[in-house]
PDB file of C-alpha atoms in Angstrom:
ATOM      1  CA  MET A   1      16.373  41.131  23.287  1.00 43.00           C
ATOM      2  CA  SER A   2      13.591  42.229  25.470  1.00 44.00           C
ATOM      3  CA  ARG A   3      15.313  43.639  28.733  1.00 45.00           C
ATOM      4  CA  GLY A   4      13.520  41.446  30.830  1.00 46.00           C
ATOM      5  CA  LEU A   5      14.946  38.400  29.137  1.00 53.00           C
ATOM      6  CA  LYS A   6      18.324  36.830  30.713  1.00 71.00           C
ATOM      7  CA  ASN A   7      21.009  35.193  29.090  1.00 86.00           C
ATOM      8  CA  ILE A   8      22.785  31.558  29.219  1.00 90.00           C
ATOM      9  CA  THR A   9      25.459  31.641  30.912  1.00 90.00           C
ATOM     10  CA  LEU A  10      28.568  29.109  29.591  1.00 90.00           C
ATOM     11  CA  LEU A  11      28.431  27.533  32.860  1.00 91.00           C
ATOM     12  CA  GLN A  12      25.387  26.899  32.898  1.00 92.00           C
ATOM     13  CA  LEU A  13      25.878  25.117  29.362  1.00 92.00           C
ATOM     14  CA  GLN A  14      29.237  23.194  30.999  1.00 90.00           C
ATOM     15  CA  TYR A  15      26.543  22.556  34.024  1.00 92.00           C
ATOM     16  CA  PHE A  16      24.073  21.168  31.631  1.00 93.00           C
ATOM     17  CA  ILE A  17      26.536  18.743  29.310  1.00 90.00           C
ATOM     18  CA  GLU A  18      27.925  17.109  32.102  1.00 88.00           C
ATOM     19  CA  VAL A  19      23.621  16.522  33.444  1.00 91.00           C
ATOM     20  CA  ALA A  20      22.820  15.149  29.509  1.00 87.00           C
ATOM     21  CA  SER A  21      26.208  12.686  30.024  1.00 80.00           C
ATOM     22  CA  GLU A  22      26.383  11.633  33.874  1.00 84.00           C
ATOM     23  CA  GLY A  23      21.593  11.270  33.910  1.00 85.00           C
ATOM     24  CA  SER A  24      22.128  12.479  36.442  1.00 90.00           C
ATOM     25  CA  ILE A  25      21.683  16.210  38.558  1.00 93.00           C
ATOM     26  CA  THR A  26      23.746  14.627  41.635  1.00 92.00           C
ATOM     27  CA  ALA A  27      26.041  12.529  39.951  1.00 90.00           C
ATOM     28  CA  ALA A  28      27.062  15.931  37.885  1.00 90.00           C
ATOM     29  CA  ALA A  29      27.440  17.546  40.527  1.00 92.00           C
ATOM     30  CA  ASP A  30      29.959  15.093  42.326  1.00 91.00           C
ATOM     31  CA  LEU A  31      31.875  15.760  39.018  1.00 85.00           C
ATOM     32  CA  LEU A  32      32.014  19.478  38.343  1.00 87.00           C
ATOM     33  CA  TYR A  33      32.546  20.277  42.713  1.00 89.00           C
ATOM     34  CA  VAL A  34      29.313  22.145  43.434  1.00 89.00           C
ATOM     35  CA  SER A  35      26.343  21.135  45.813  1.00 91.00           C
ATOM     36  CA  GLN A  36      23.762  19.399  44.282  1.00 91.00           C
ATOM     37  CA  PRO A  37      21.039  21.902  45.697  1.00 91.00           C
ATOM     38  CA  THR A  38      23.615  24.556  43.317  1.00 92.00           C
ATOM     39  CA  MET A  39      23.452  22.010  40.293  1.00 92.00           C
ATOM     40  CA  SER A  40      19.616  21.522  40.312  1.00 93.00           C
ATOM     41  CA  ALA A  41      19.164  25.400  40.591  1.00 93.00           C
ATOM     42  CA  ALA A  42      20.934  25.847  37.827  1.00 93.00           C
ATOM     43  CA  MET A  43      19.077  23.870  35.396  1.00 94.00           C
ATOM     44  CA  LYS A  44      15.843  24.776  36.791  1.00 94.00           C
ATOM     45  CA  ASP A  45      16.902  28.534  35.619  1.00 93.00           C
ATOM     46  CA  LEU A  46      18.064  27.177  32.216  1.00 93.00           C
ATOM     47  CA  GLU A  47      14.726  25.958  31.982  1.00 94.00           C
ATOM     48  CA  THR A  48      12.943  28.952  33.145  1.00 92.00           C
ATOM     49  CA  ARG A  49      15.819  31.359  30.332  1.00 92.00           C
ATOM     50  CA  VAL A  50      15.062  28.729  27.594  1.00 92.00           C
ATOM     51  CA  ASP A  51      11.410  28.710  28.781  1.00 91.00           C
ATOM     52  CA  ARG A  52      11.051  25.059  27.752  1.00 92.00           C
ATOM     53  CA  ALA A  53      11.559  21.613  29.882  1.00 94.00           C
ATOM     54  CA  LEU A  54      14.970  20.491  29.015  1.00 94.00           C
ATOM     55  CA  LEU A  55      14.784  17.245  31.761  1.00 93.00           C
ATOM     56  CA  VAL A  56      12.915  14.923  32.525  1.00 92.00           C
ATOM     57  CA  ARG A  57      13.613  14.121  36.717  1.00 91.00           C
ATOM     58  CA  SER A  58      12.851  10.876  38.076  1.00 89.00           C
ATOM     59  CA  ALA A  59      13.673   8.153  40.918  1.00 87.00           C
ATOM     60  CA  ARG A  60      16.121   6.650  39.479  1.00 85.00           C
ATOM     61  CA  GLY A  61      17.587  10.202  37.851  1.00 86.00           C
ATOM     62  CA  VAL A  62      17.105  12.439  34.634  1.00 90.00           C
ATOM     63  CA  THR A  63      16.629  11.840  31.078  1.00 87.00           C
ATOM     64  CA  LEU A  64      16.287  14.417  28.064  1.00 88.00           C
ATOM     65  CA  THR A  65      12.785  15.410  26.248  1.00 89.00           C
ATOM     66  CA  ASP A  66      12.917  16.114  23.032  1.00 86.00           C
ATOM     67  CA  ASP A  67      13.705  20.006  23.295  1.00 89.00           C
ATOM     68  CA  GLY A  68      16.825  18.818  25.280  1.00 90.00           C
ATOM     69  CA  VAL A  69      17.764  16.945  23.257  1.00 86.00           C
ATOM     70  CA  GLU A  70      17.950  19.148  20.548  1.00 86.00           C
ATOM     71  CA  PHE A  71      20.062  21.824  23.116  1.00 90.00           C
ATOM     72  CA  LEU A  72      22.186  19.283  23.772  1.00 87.00           C
ATOM     73  CA  GLY A  73      23.180  19.965  20.170  1.00 83.00           C
ATOM     74  CA  TYR A  74      23.722  23.667  20.149  1.00 87.00           C
ATOM     75  CA  ALA A  75      25.680  23.472  24.014  1.00 89.00           C
ATOM     76  CA  ARG A  76      28.180  21.058  22.664  1.00 84.00           C
ATOM     77  CA  GLN A  77      28.917  23.699  19.534  1.00 81.00           C
ATOM     78  CA  VAL A  78      28.976  26.734  22.163  1.00 87.00           C
ATOM     79  CA  VAL A  79      31.410  24.925  24.717  1.00 85.00           C
ATOM     80  CA  GLU A  80      33.530  23.397  22.262  1.00 79.00           C
ATOM     81  CA  GLN A  81      33.955  27.136  20.135  1.00 82.00           C
ATOM     82  CA  VAL A  82      34.920  28.664  23.848  1.00 85.00           C
ATOM     83  CA  GLU A  83      37.766  26.113  24.447  1.00 77.00           C
ATOM     84  CA  LEU A  84      39.146  26.509  20.934  1.00 74.00           C
ATOM     85  CA  LEU A  85      39.036  30.433  21.341  1.00 82.00           C
ATOM     86  CA  GLU A  86      40.702  29.991  25.024  1.00 78.00           C
ATOM     87  CA  GLN A  87      43.508  27.285  23.568  1.00 70.00           C
ATOM     88  CA  HIS A  88      44.414  29.931  20.838  1.00 68.00           C
ATOM     89  CA  TYR A  89      44.361  33.048  22.420  1.00 79.00           C
ATOM     90  CA  LEU A  90      45.115  32.018  26.189  1.00 75.00           C
ATOM     91  CA  GLY A  91      47.843  29.227  25.067  1.00 72.00           C
ATOM     92  CA  ARG A  92      45.664  27.073  27.279  1.00 71.00           C
ATOM     93  CA  PRO A  93      45.923  23.626  26.791  1.00 64.00           C
ATOM     94  CA  PRO A  94      43.425  21.503  24.881  1.00 58.00           C
ATOM     95  CA  SER A  95      40.603  20.573  26.642  1.00 60.00           C
ATOM     96  CA  ARG A  96      39.135  16.997  27.621  1.00 63.00           C
ATOM     97  CA  ARG A  97      37.915  15.225  24.655  1.00 66.00           C
ATOM     98  CA  LEU A  98      34.712  13.934  24.662  1.00 75.00           C
ATOM     99  CA  LEU A  99      32.467  12.193  21.311  1.00 85.00           C
ATOM    100  CA  GLY A 100      30.249   8.907  21.634  1.00 90.00           C
ATOM    101  CA  VAL A 101      30.348   6.182  18.588  1.00 95.00           C
ATOM    102  CA  SER A 102      27.599   3.853  17.972  1.00 96.00           C
ATOM    103  CA  ALA A 103      28.091   1.379  15.216  1.00 97.00           C
ATOM    104  CA  GLN A 104      26.870  -2.205  13.544  1.00 95.00           C
ATOM    105  CA  HIS A 105      30.369  -4.247  13.871  1.00 93.00           C
ATOM    106  CA  TYR A 106      33.033  -3.228  11.122  1.00 93.00           C
ATOM    107  CA  SER A 107      36.864  -3.288  11.664  1.00 91.00           C
ATOM    108  CA  PHE A 108      36.883  -0.187   9.399  1.00 93.00           C
ATOM    109  CA  VAL A 109      34.799   1.468  12.408  1.00 95.00           C
ATOM    110  CA  VAL A 110      37.046   0.643  15.116  1.00 94.00           C
ATOM    111  CA  ASP A 111      40.585   0.984  12.970  1.00 94.00           C
ATOM    112  CA  ALA A 112      39.017   4.416  12.415  1.00 96.00           C
ATOM    113  CA  PHE A 113      38.255   5.083  16.024  1.00 95.00           C
ATOM    114  CA  VAL A 114      41.800   3.193  17.298  1.00 94.00           C
ATOM    115  CA  ARG A 115      43.092   6.537  14.642  1.00 94.00           C
ATOM    116  CA  MET A 116      41.294   9.008  16.320  1.00 94.00           C
ATOM    117  CA  VAL A 117      42.633   7.729  19.960  1.00 92.00           C
ATOM    118  CA  LYS A 118      45.965   7.890  19.144  1.00 91.00           C
ATOM    119  CA  ALA A 119      45.781  11.411  17.404  1.00 90.00           C
ATOM    120  CA  SER A 120      43.891  12.929  20.274  1.00 83.00           C
ATOM    121  CA  ASP A 121      46.156  16.141  21.378  1.00 74.00           C
ATOM    122  CA  ALA A 122      44.506  15.946  24.444  1.00 72.00           C
ATOM    123  CA  ALA A 123      45.802  15.281  27.873  1.00 74.00           C
ATOM    124  CA  GLU A 124      42.494  13.992  28.732  1.00 77.00           C
ATOM    125  CA  TYR A 125      39.476  12.206  27.073  1.00 80.00           C
ATOM    126  CA  GLU A 126      36.366  10.601  27.060  1.00 80.00           C
ATOM    127  CA  PHE A 127      35.381   8.146  24.294  1.00 88.00           C
ATOM    128  CA  SER A 128      33.235   5.544  23.762  1.00 90.00           C
ATOM    129  CA  LEU A 129      32.497   3.005  20.926  1.00 94.00           C
ATOM    130  CA  ARG A 130      29.361   1.175  20.907  1.00 94.00           C
ATOM    131  CA  GLU A 131      29.311  -1.754  18.345  1.00 94.00           C
ATOM    132  CA  THR A 132      25.474  -2.694  18.852  1.00 94.00           C
ATOM    133  CA  ARG A 133      21.846  -3.369  17.918  1.00 93.00           C
ATOM    134  CA  THR A 134      20.664  -1.250  14.512  1.00 94.00           C
ATOM    135  CA  TRP A 135      17.512  -0.176  16.527  1.00 93.00           C
ATOM    136  CA  ASP A 136      20.087   0.927  19.583  1.00 93.00           C
ATOM    137  CA  ILE A 137      22.291   2.919  17.071  1.00 95.00           C
ATOM    138  CA  ILE A 138      19.673   5.135  15.986  1.00 94.00           C
ATOM    139  CA  GLU A 139      17.955   4.991  19.443  1.00 89.00           C
ATOM    140  CA  ASP A 140      21.691   6.682  20.729  1.00 89.00           C
ATOM    141  CA  VAL A 141      22.156   9.027  18.093  1.00 89.00           C
ATOM    142  CA  ARG A 142      18.264  10.054  19.038  1.00 86.00           C
ATOM    143  CA  THR A 143      19.041  10.439  22.845  1.00 79.00           C
ATOM    144  CA  LEU A 144      22.381  11.728  21.777  1.00 77.00           C
ATOM    145  CA  ARG A 145      23.947   9.100  23.830  1.00 80.00           C
ATOM    146  CA  SER A 146      26.213   8.652  20.663  1.00 88.00           C
ATOM    147  CA  GLU A 147      26.607  11.766  18.147  1.00 90.00           C
ATOM    148  CA  LEU A 148      27.743   9.722  15.759  1.00 94.00           C
ATOM    149  CA  GLY A 149      26.174   6.392  14.366  1.00 97.00           C
ATOM    150  CA  ILE A 150      27.107   4.201  11.823  1.00 97.00           C
ATOM    151  CA  LEU A 151      25.301   1.576  10.035  1.00 97.00           C
ATOM    152  CA  TYR A 152      24.221   0.114   6.101  1.00 95.00           C
ATOM    153  CA  ARG A 153      20.802   0.854   4.204  1.00 94.00           C
ATOM    154  CA  ASN A 154      20.017  -1.330   0.669  1.00 91.00           C
ATOM    155  CA  ASP A 155      17.198  -1.380  -1.239  1.00 90.00           C
ATOM    156  CA  PHE A 156      15.384  -4.161   0.934  1.00 89.00           C
ATOM    157  CA  ASN A 157      16.142  -2.697   4.356  1.00 91.00           C
ATOM    158  CA  ARG A 158      16.197   1.132   2.805  1.00 93.00           C
ATOM    159  CA  LYS A 159      12.196   1.915   3.523  1.00 94.00           C
ATOM    160  CA  VAL A 160      12.152   1.131   6.836  1.00 93.00           C
ATOM    161  CA  ILE A 161      15.469   2.315   8.281  1.00 95.00           C
ATOM    162  CA  ASP A 162      14.743   5.586   6.775  1.00 95.00           C
ATOM    163  CA  LYS A 163      10.987   6.233   7.651  1.00 95.00           C
ATOM    164  CA  LEU A 164      12.481   5.649  11.481  1.00 93.00           C
ATOM    165  CA  LEU A 165      15.435   7.862  10.716  1.00 95.00           C
ATOM    166  CA  ARG A 166      13.229  10.802  10.088  1.00 93.00           C
ATOM    167  CA  ASP A 167      10.909   9.824  12.438  1.00 90.00           C
ATOM    168  CA  SER A 168      13.653   9.977  14.844  1.00 89.00           C
ATOM    169  CA  GLY A 169      15.278  13.705  13.551  1.00 88.00           C
ATOM    170  CA  LEU A 170      17.654  12.013  12.374  1.00 93.00           C
ATOM    171  CA  ALA A 171      19.786  11.889   8.590  1.00 94.00           C
ATOM    172  CA  PHE A 172      21.501   9.849   6.678  1.00 96.00           C
ATOM    173  CA  HIS A 173      24.634  10.198   5.100  1.00 96.00           C
ATOM    174  CA  PRO A 174      26.049   7.558   2.229  1.00 96.00           C
ATOM    175  CA  LEU A 175      29.881   7.246   3.175  1.00 96.00           C
ATOM    176  CA  PHE A 176      30.887   4.449   0.401  1.00 95.00           C
ATOM    177  CA  LEU A 177      29.616   1.102  -1.531  1.00 93.00           C
ATOM    178  CA  ALA A 178      30.679  -2.075  -0.624  1.00 92.00           C
ATOM    179  CA  SER A 179      30.465  -5.168  -3.092  1.00 93.00           C
ATOM    180  CA  PRO A 180      29.296  -7.881  -0.280  1.00 94.00           C
ATOM    181  CA  HIS A 181      32.140 -10.289   0.586  1.00 94.00           C
ATOM    182  CA  ILE A 182      32.118 -13.293   3.260  1.00 94.00           C
ATOM    183  CA  PHE A 183      34.150 -13.284   6.427  1.00 95.00           C
ATOM    184  CA  ILE A 184      36.033 -16.743   6.859  1.00 94.00           C
ATOM    185  CA  SER A 185      38.953 -17.711   9.026  1.00 94.00           C
ATOM    186  CA  ARG A 186      42.293 -17.995   7.003  1.00 94.00           C
ATOM    187  CA  THR A 187      42.653 -22.190   7.151  1.00 93.00           C
ATOM    188  CA  ASN A 188      38.539 -22.295   5.529  1.00 94.00           C
ATOM    189  CA  PRO A 189      38.814 -24.552   2.578  1.00 92.00           C
ATOM    190  CA  LEU A 190      37.310 -21.521   0.874  1.00 95.00           C
ATOM    191  CA  ALA A 191      40.057 -18.736   1.680  1.00 94.00           C
ATOM    192  CA  SER A 192      41.810 -19.829  -1.016  1.00 93.00           C
ATOM    193  CA  ARG A 193      39.314 -18.536  -3.933  1.00 94.00           C
ATOM    194  CA  ARG A 194      39.029 -15.581  -5.635  1.00 94.00           C
ATOM    195  CA  ARG A 195      35.153 -15.531  -5.470  1.00 95.00           C
ATOM    196  CA  VAL A 196      32.314 -17.579  -4.311  1.00 95.00           C
ATOM    197  CA  THR A 197      28.889 -18.342  -4.682  1.00 95.00           C
ATOM    198  CA  LEU A 198      25.387 -19.093  -2.469  1.00 94.00           C
ATOM    199  CA  ASP A 199      25.343 -22.526  -3.028  1.00 94.00           C
ATOM    200  CA  ASP A 200      29.233 -23.084  -1.590  1.00 94.00           C
ATOM    201  CA  LEU A 201      27.844 -21.440   1.638  1.00 94.00           C
ATOM    202  CA  ALA A 202      25.274 -23.721   1.400  1.00 92.00           C
ATOM    203  CA  ALA A 203      27.105 -26.328   3.722  1.00 91.00           C
ATOM    204  CA  LEU A 204      28.482 -24.286   6.009  1.00 94.00           C
ATOM    205  CA  PRO A 205      26.801 -22.836   9.457  1.00 94.00           C
ATOM    206  CA  ARG A 206      25.851 -19.105   8.732  1.00 95.00           C
ATOM    207  CA  LEU A 207      26.439 -16.443  11.338  1.00 94.00           C
ATOM    208  CA  THR A 208      24.084 -13.328  12.145  1.00 93.00           C
ATOM    209  CA  PHE A 209      24.649 -10.527  15.057  1.00 93.00           C
ATOM    210  CA  ASP A 210      21.574 -10.939  16.639  1.00 91.00           C
ATOM    211  CA  GLN A 211      18.790  -8.170  17.184  1.00 88.00           C
ATOM    212  CA  GLY A 212      17.848  -8.757  20.027  1.00 85.00           C
ATOM    213  CA  ALA A 213      13.496  -7.615  20.478  1.00 80.00           C
ATOM    214  CA  ASN A 214      13.915  -5.795  17.183  1.00 73.00           C
ATOM    215  CA  ASN A 215      15.262  -9.123  15.480  1.00 69.00           C
ATOM    216  CA  SER A 216      13.151  -8.373  12.109  1.00 76.00           C
ATOM    217  CA  PHE A 217      14.172  -8.672   8.447  1.00 82.00           C
ATOM    218  CA  SER A 218      14.870  -4.431   8.432  1.00 84.00           C
ATOM    219  CA  PHE A 219      16.855  -4.521  11.334  1.00 90.00           C
ATOM    220  CA  ALA A 220      19.610  -7.113  10.238  1.00 89.00           C
ATOM    221  CA  GLU A 221      22.883  -6.573  10.522  1.00 90.00           C
ATOM    222  CA  GLU A 222      23.638  -8.370   6.915  1.00 90.00           C
ATOM    223  CA  ILE A 223      22.193  -8.680   3.376  1.00 88.00           C
ATOM    224  CA  LEU A 224      20.279 -11.602   1.953  1.00 87.00           C
ATOM    225  CA  SER A 225      18.851 -11.891   5.582  1.00 85.00           C
ATOM    226  CA  THR A 226      15.670 -12.941   4.241  1.00 85.00           C
ATOM    227  CA  LEU A 227      17.506 -16.410   2.396  1.00 85.00           C
ATOM    228  CA  SER A 228      16.799 -19.878   4.613  1.00 83.00           C
ATOM    229  CA  SER A 229      20.058 -21.305   6.337  1.00 86.00           C
ATOM    230  CA  LYS A 230      20.374 -25.198   7.207  1.00 89.00           C
ATOM    231  CA  GLN A 231      22.358 -24.023   9.908  1.00 92.00           C
ATOM    232  CA  GLU A 232      22.415 -20.104  11.950  1.00 92.00           C
ATOM    233  CA  ILE A 233      23.529 -19.140  14.422  1.00 94.00           C
ATOM    234  CA  ARG A 234      23.234 -16.183  15.713  1.00 93.00           C
ATOM    235  CA  VAL A 235      25.766 -13.799  18.417  1.00 92.00           C
ATOM    236  CA  SER A 236      26.040 -10.381  19.853  1.00 89.00           C
ATOM    237  CA  ASP A 237      29.972  -9.616  19.434  1.00 89.00           C
ATOM    238  CA  ARG A 238      31.939  -9.812  17.202  1.00 87.00           C
ATOM    239  CA  ALA A 239      35.357 -11.432  19.227  1.00 89.00           C
ATOM    240  CA  THR A 240      32.157 -14.640  18.721  1.00 93.00           C
ATOM    241  CA  ILE A 241      31.514 -14.478  15.571  1.00 92.00           C
ATOM    242  CA  PHE A 242      35.346 -14.818  14.858  1.00 92.00           C
ATOM    243  CA  ASN A 243      35.703 -16.943  17.314  1.00 93.00           C
ATOM    244  CA  LEU A 244      32.423 -19.026  15.127  1.00 94.00           C
ATOM    245  CA  MET A 245      34.675 -19.190  11.957  1.00 94.00           C
ATOM    246  CA  ILE A 246      37.441 -20.507  13.376  1.00 93.00           C
ATOM    247  CA  GLY A 247      36.188 -22.958  15.587  1.00 94.00           C
ATOM    248  CA  LEU A 248      33.161 -24.351  12.428  1.00 94.00           C
ATOM    249  CA  ASP A 249      34.109 -22.670   9.534  1.00 94.00           C
ATOM    250  CA  GLY A 250      31.402 -20.823   9.363  1.00 94.00           C
ATOM    251  CA  TYR A 251      30.933 -17.477   7.618  1.00 95.00           C
ATOM    252  CA  THR A 252      29.145 -14.173   7.908  1.00 95.00           C
ATOM    253  CA  ILE A 253      28.577 -11.359   5.327  1.00 93.00           C
ATOM    254  CA  SER A 254      29.629  -7.867   5.434  1.00 92.00           C
ATOM    255  CA  THR A 255      31.530  -5.123   3.752  1.00 92.00           C
ATOM    256  CA  GLY A 256      34.587  -6.489   2.465  1.00 88.00           C
ATOM    257  CA  ILE A 257      37.072  -4.422   4.711  1.00 91.00           C
ATOM    258  CA  ILE A 258      39.090  -6.319   7.279  1.00 86.00           C
ATOM    259  CA  SER A 259      41.808  -4.612   9.391  1.00 80.00           C
ATOM    260  CA  ASP A 260      44.808  -7.500   9.184  1.00 78.00           C
ATOM    261  CA  ASP A 261      45.794  -5.571  12.486  1.00 77.00           C
ATOM    262  CA  LEU A 262      43.247  -5.920  14.657  1.00 72.00           C
ATOM    263  CA  ASP A 263      41.372  -9.500  13.084  1.00 78.00           C
ATOM    264  CA  PRO A 264      44.481 -11.512  11.366  1.00 86.00           C
ATOM    265  CA  ALA A 265      42.632 -14.243  11.084  1.00 89.00           C
ATOM    266  CA  ILE A 266      40.179 -13.739   8.782  1.00 92.00           C
ATOM    267  CA  VAL A 267      40.091 -13.028   5.346  1.00 93.00           C
ATOM    268  CA  ALA A 268      37.385 -11.508   2.955  1.00 93.00           C
ATOM    269  CA  ILE A 269      36.177 -13.074  -0.134  1.00 95.00           C
ATOM    270  CA  PRO A 270      33.928 -11.281  -2.765  1.00 95.00           C
ATOM    271  CA  LEU A 271      30.816 -12.790  -2.562  1.00 95.00           C
ATOM    272  CA  GLU A 272      29.091 -13.701  -6.276  1.00 95.00           C
ATOM    273  CA  VAL A 273      25.634 -11.558  -5.432  1.00 93.00           C
ATOM    274  CA  GLU A 274      23.984  -8.753  -6.690  1.00 90.00           C
ATOM    275  CA  GLU A 275      23.177  -6.942  -3.740  1.00 90.00           C
ATOM    276  CA  ARG A 276      25.507  -4.160  -2.886  1.00 91.00           C
ATOM    277  CA  ILE A 277      25.713  -2.438   1.096  1.00 94.00           C
ATOM    278  CA  GLU A 278      25.632   1.315   1.236  1.00 95.00           C
ATOM    279  CA  ILE A 279      27.335   2.263   4.559  1.00 96.00           C
ATOM    280  CA  GLY A 280      27.276   5.820   6.393  1.00 96.00           C
ATOM    281  CA  TRP A 281      26.831   7.782   9.001  1.00 97.00           C
ATOM    282  CA  ILE A 282      23.687   9.385  11.041  1.00 97.00           C
ATOM    283  CA  ASP A 283      22.907  12.452  13.188  1.00 94.00           C
ATOM    284  CA  HIS A 284      20.851  14.788  14.278  1.00 88.00           C
ATOM    285  CA  SER A 285      19.330  16.854  11.635  1.00 83.00           C
ATOM    286  CA  GLY A 286      20.361  20.318  11.665  1.00 74.00           C
ATOM    287  CA  ILE A 287      22.032  20.177  14.380  1.00 78.00           C
ATOM    288  CA  PRO A 288      26.125  20.721  13.661  1.00 80.00           C
ATOM    289  CA  LEU A 289      28.336  18.007  14.122  1.00 85.00           C
ATOM    290  CA  THR A 290      31.355  18.678  17.233  1.00 83.00           C
ATOM    291  CA  GLU A 291      35.058  19.340  15.984  1.00 83.00           C
ATOM    292  CA  GLN A 292      35.641  15.874  17.107  1.00 88.00           C
ATOM    293  CA  ALA A 293      33.182  14.227  15.539  1.00 92.00           C
ATOM    294  CA  GLN A 294      34.660  15.514  12.164  1.00 93.00           C
ATOM    295  CA  ARG A 295      37.953  14.491  13.020  1.00 93.00           C
ATOM    296  CA  TYR A 296      36.590  10.551  13.547  1.00 96.00           C
ATOM    297  CA  LEU A 297      34.682  10.755  10.082  1.00 96.00           C
ATOM    298  CA  ASP A 298      38.127  12.060   8.868  1.00 96.00           C
ATOM    299  CA  GLU A 299      39.390   8.832  10.453  1.00 96.00           C
ATOM    300  CA  VAL A 300      36.779   6.825   8.863  1.00 96.00           C
ATOM    301  CA  ARG A 301      37.440   7.885   5.063  1.00 96.00           C
ATOM    302  CA  ALA A 302      40.767   7.907   5.697  1.00 95.00           C
ATOM    303  CA  VAL A 303      40.663   4.046   6.104  1.00 94.00           C
ATOM    304  CA  VAL A 304      37.973   3.234   3.629  1.00 94.00           C
ATOM    305  CA  GLY A 305      39.595   5.009   1.426  1.00 92.00           C
ATOM    306  CA  GLY A 306      42.781   2.996   1.490  1.00 91.00           C
ATOM    307  CA  PHE A 307      41.289   0.213   0.047  1.00 88.00           C
ATOM    308  CA  GLY A 308      40.536   1.976  -2.819  1.00 87.00           C
ATOM    309  CA  ILE A 309      36.915   2.069  -2.083  1.00 90.00           C
ATOM    310  CA  ALA A 310      35.658   5.215  -3.755  1.00 90.00           C
ATOM    311  CA  LEU A 311      33.427   7.850  -1.151  1.00 91.00           C
ATOM    312  CA  LEU A 312      30.533   8.926  -1.759  1.00 87.00           C
ATOM    313  CA  ASP A 313      31.091  12.117   0.667  1.00 75.00           C
ATOM    314  CA  GLN A 314      33.954  14.951   0.840  1.00 67.00           C
ATOM    315  CA  PRO A 315      33.982  17.321   3.676  1.00 57.00           C
TER     316      PRO A 315
END
């Protein structure tokens, strides 16, 4: 390394992580009890040291450049490793845990999140779980608002999803293959059936998750989205969709993994179709996951494995 170059400091990495998290230099400065000019100067000096723009500044705050997104991934890794060293050799307590996850509306995602939080050994943590639209999941992970995303793909949407992921610098990692099931209320007349067909569903309202401005078939959260339905209702959250299953005897198509603890009023019935649902997680290509993200994925694998489903990836 040239003697004219300055090293990046750990403090600058910590500052940068908070600025990216808060979306504001002023808010990050307040959080870390330093002055706004000090924080601003630290960010400008960091950009000088790495010889590239990491932040886009505006009156509304700051956003990350593409270089900033990549830099943030590595900064998190370095800071987390230093904290682990201090815990092991200096006897310091576990630091404040951070993790963001964005996902389609799956109960196993929530179940694993609950397990992760309960198992956390940190006195302080800041976790986020966003059940959201397919496009927004990809955008959240691209901008590192979330470190992980969980979504599905199949033969129908694979080309569109894979292209969008490639263009965003993201990678899809398969978790498991699921046979399609319908989710319905335990009081639904079909709840006693061992299996159902599409013809059995013709008279029932089909419930789907709204995809907003990107409401194309390729971004639908449910398979068989191109099939017409006489009665269709779009919703934005799982609580509403479950209430409509109970109140209107509606159905949605999903993985078949349902938590009796979290969703006791809903049951999953196998659907007789040839389709398969490939569930996977997405992250930034080439940026290692933090240990907290790995812990969450371990909980996801444990939940899915508890249903007797074979995993496609192993840690």
